[in-house]
mmCIF file of C-alpha atoms in Angstrom:
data_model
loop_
_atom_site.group_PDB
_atom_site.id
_atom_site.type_symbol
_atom_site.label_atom_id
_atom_site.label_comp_id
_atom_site.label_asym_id
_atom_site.label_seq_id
_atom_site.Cartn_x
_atom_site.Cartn_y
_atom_site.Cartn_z
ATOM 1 C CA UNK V 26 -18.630 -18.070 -11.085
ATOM 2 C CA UNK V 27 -17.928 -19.078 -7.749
ATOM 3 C CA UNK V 28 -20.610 -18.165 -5.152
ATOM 4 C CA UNK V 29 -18.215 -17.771 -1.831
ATOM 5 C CA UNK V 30 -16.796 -14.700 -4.396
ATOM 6 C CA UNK V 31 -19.725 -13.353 -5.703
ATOM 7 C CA UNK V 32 -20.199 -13.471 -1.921
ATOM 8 C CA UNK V 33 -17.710 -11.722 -0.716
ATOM 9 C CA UNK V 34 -18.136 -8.836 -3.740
ATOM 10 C CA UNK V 35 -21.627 -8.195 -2.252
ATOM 11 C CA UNK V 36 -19.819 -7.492 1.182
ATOM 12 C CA UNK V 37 -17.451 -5.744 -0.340
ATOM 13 C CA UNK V 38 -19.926 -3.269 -2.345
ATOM 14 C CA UNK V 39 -22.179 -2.906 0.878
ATOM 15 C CA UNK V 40 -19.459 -2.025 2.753
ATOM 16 C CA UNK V 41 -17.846 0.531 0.340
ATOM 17 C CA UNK V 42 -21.568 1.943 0.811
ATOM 18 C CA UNK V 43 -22.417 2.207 4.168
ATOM 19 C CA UNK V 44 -18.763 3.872 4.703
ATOM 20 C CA UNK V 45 -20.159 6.849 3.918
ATOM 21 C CA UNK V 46 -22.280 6.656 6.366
ATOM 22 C CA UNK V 47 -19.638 6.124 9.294
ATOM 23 C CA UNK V 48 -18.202 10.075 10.962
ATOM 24 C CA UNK V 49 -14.993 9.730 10.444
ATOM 25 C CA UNK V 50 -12.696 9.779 13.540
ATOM 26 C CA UNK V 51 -8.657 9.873 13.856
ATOM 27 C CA UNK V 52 -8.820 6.282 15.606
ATOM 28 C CA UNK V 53 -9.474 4.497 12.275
ATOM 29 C CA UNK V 54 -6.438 6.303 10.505
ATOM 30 C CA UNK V 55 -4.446 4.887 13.563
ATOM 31 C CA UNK V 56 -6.039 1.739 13.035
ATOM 32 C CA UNK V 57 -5.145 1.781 9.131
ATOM 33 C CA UNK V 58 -1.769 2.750 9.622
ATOM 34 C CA UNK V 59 -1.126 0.608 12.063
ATOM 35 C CA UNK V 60 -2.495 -2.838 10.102
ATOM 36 C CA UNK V 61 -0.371 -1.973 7.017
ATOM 37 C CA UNK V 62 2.607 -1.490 8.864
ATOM 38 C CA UNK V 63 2.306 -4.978 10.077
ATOM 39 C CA UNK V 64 1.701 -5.898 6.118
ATOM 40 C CA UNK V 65 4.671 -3.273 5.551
ATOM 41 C CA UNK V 66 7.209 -5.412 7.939
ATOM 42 C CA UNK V 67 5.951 -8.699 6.528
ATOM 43 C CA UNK V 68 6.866 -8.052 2.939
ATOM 44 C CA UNK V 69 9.882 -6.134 4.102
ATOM 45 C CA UNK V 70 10.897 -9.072 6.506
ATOM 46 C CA UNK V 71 10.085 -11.809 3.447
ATOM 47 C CA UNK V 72 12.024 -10.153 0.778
ATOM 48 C CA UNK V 73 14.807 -9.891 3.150
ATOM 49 C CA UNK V 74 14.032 -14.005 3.712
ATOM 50 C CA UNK V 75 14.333 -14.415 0.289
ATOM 51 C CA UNK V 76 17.299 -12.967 -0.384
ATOM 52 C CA UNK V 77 19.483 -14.529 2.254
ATOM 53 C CA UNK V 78 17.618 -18.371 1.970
ATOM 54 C CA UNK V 79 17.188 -17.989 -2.024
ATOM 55 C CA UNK V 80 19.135 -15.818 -3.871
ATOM 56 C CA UNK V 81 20.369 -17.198 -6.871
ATOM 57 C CA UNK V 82 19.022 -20.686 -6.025
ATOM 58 C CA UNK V 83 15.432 -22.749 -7.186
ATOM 59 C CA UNK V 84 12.360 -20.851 -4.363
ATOM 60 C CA UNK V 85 9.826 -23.361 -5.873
ATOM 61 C CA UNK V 86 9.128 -24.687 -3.366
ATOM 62 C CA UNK V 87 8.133 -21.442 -1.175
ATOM 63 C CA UNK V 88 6.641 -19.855 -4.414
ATOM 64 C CA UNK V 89 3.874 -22.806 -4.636
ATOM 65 C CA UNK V 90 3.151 -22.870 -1.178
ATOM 66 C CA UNK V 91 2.310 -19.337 -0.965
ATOM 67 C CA UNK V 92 0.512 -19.989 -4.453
ATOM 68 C CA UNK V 93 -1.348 -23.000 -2.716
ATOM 69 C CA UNK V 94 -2.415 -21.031 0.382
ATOM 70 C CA UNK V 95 -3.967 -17.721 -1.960
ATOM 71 C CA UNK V 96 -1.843 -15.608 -0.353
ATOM 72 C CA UNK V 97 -0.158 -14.195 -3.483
ATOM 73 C CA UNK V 98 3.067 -14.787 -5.277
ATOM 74 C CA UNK V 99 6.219 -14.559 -5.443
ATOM 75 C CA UNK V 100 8.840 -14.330 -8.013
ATOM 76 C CA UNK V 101 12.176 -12.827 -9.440
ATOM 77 C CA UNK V 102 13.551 -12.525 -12.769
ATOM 78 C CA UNK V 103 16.932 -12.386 -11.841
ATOM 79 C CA UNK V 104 17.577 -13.981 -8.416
ATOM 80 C CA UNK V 105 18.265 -11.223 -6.983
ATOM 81 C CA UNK V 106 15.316 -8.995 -6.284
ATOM 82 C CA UNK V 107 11.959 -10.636 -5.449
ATOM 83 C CA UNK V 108 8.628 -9.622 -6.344
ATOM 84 C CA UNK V 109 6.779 -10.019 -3.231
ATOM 85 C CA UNK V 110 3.026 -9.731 -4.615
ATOM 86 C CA UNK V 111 0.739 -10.682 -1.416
ATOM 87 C CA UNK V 112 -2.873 -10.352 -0.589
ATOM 88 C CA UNK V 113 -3.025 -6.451 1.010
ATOM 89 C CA UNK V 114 -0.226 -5.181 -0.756
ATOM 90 C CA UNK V 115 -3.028 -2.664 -2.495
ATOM 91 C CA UNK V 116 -3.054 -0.829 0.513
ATOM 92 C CA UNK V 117 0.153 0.358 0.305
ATOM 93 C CA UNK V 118 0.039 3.438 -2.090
ATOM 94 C CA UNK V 119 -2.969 4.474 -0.080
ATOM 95 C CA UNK V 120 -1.008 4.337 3.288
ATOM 96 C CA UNK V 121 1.694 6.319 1.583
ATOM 97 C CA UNK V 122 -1.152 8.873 0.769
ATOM 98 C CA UNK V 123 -2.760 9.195 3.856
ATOM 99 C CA UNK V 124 0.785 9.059 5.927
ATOM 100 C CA UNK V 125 1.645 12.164 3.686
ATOM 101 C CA UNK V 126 -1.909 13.742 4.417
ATOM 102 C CA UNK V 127 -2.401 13.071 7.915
ATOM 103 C CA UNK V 128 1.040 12.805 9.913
ATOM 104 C CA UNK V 129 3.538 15.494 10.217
ATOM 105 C CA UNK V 130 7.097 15.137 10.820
ATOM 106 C CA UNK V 131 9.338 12.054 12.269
ATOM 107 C CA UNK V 132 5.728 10.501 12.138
ATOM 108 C CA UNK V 133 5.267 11.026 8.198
ATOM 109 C CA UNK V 134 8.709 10.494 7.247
ATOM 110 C CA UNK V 135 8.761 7.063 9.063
ATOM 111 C CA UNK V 136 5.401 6.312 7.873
ATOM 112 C CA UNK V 137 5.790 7.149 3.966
ATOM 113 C CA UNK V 138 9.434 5.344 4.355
ATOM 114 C CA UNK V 139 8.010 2.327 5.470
ATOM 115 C CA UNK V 140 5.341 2.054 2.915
ATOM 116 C CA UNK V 141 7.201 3.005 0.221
ATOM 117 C CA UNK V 142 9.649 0.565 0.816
ATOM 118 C CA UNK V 143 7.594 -2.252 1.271
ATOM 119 C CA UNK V 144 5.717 -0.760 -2.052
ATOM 120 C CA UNK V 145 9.530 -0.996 -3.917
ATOM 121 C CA UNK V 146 9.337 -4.598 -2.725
ATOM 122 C CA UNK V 147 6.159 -5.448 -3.849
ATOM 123 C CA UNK V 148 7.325 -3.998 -6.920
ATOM 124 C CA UNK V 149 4.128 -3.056 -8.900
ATOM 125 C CA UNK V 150 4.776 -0.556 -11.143
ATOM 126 C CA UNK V 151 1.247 0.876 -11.368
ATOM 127 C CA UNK V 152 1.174 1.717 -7.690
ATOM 128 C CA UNK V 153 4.259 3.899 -8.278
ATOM 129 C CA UNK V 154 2.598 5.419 -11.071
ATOM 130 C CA UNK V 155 -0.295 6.234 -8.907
ATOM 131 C CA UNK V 156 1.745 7.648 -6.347
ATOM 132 C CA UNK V 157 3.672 10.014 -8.498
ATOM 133 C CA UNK V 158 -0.383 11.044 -9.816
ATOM 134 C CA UNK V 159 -1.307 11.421 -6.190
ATOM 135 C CA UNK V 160 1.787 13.768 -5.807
ATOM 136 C CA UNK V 161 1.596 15.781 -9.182
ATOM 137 C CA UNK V 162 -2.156 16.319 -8.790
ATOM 138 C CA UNK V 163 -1.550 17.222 -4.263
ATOM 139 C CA UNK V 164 1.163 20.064 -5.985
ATOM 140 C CA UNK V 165 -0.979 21.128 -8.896
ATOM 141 C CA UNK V 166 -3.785 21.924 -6.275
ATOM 142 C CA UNK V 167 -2.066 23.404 -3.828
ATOM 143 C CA UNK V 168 -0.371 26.000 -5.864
ATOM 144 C CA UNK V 169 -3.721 26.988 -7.323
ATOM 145 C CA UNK V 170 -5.247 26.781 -3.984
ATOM 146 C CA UNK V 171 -2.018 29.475 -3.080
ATOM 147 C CA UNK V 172 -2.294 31.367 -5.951
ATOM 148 C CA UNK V 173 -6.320 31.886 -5.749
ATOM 149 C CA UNK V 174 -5.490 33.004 -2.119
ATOM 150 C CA UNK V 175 -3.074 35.439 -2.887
ATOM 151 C CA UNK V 176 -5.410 37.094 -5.670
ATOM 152 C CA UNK V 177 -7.744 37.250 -3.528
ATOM 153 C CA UNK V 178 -6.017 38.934 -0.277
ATOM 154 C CA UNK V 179 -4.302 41.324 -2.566
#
């Protein structure tokens, strides 16, 4: 109902359109991985900040300024573990996806730690779920990918 929205969905759809227009180059994964570790660290660093400043005591105050300033929210149901549920935090299943995908070695396992991590943190459960799709459905295909192959060279 808001116009600056309905704005910014426009963008948004034009965007997702014209992105298939763009040749994809290895500079843009850098670029991607590199902007959601910074989101990675900052909900990693904040949960951390939350634990040692608020555990087991009243974070009202911190909750409604971050509530205040649209940049998500945060919560816990037992003062121990915080839900750290910020603007971006999306990302991070996709990061874990593409870190698996693109990066090999130290690279991915520092990468997919990092992200999944931060994901833990942010504690959605339906990115997990999607994860654990992404890596049923990357083993399902890959075994008939291998099998197909082997049928075929025999």
């Amino acid at each position: 109902n808001d116009f600056a929205i309905a704005l910014r969905f426009f963008f948004i759809c034009v965007l997702v359109l014209m992105a298939y227009n763009v040749e994809g180059n290895f500079k843009y994964v850098k670029i991607f991985v590199f902007m959601l570790g910074i989101q990675s660290f900052v909900v990693l660093f904040f949960e951390l900040f939350m634990l040692l400043q608020y555990g087991g005591k009243d974070y009202s105050e911190i909750r409604m300024f971050i509530i205040s300033m649209e940049w998500g929210d945060v919560y816990t149901f037992d003062g121990n573990f915080f839900k750290i549920q910020l603007k971006g935090n999306a990302l991070l299943p996709f990061g874990v996806m593409i870190a698996f995908l693109f990066y090999k070695g130290r690279q991915r396992f520092f990468y997919c730690t990092l992200y999944s991590l931060a994901l833990i943190c942010a504690c959605n459960f339906a990115f997990i779920i999607g994860l654990l799709v992404f890596f049923f459905l990357l083993i399902y295909f890959e075994n008939k990918i291998s099998i197909k192959t082997k049928i075929i060279n025999f």
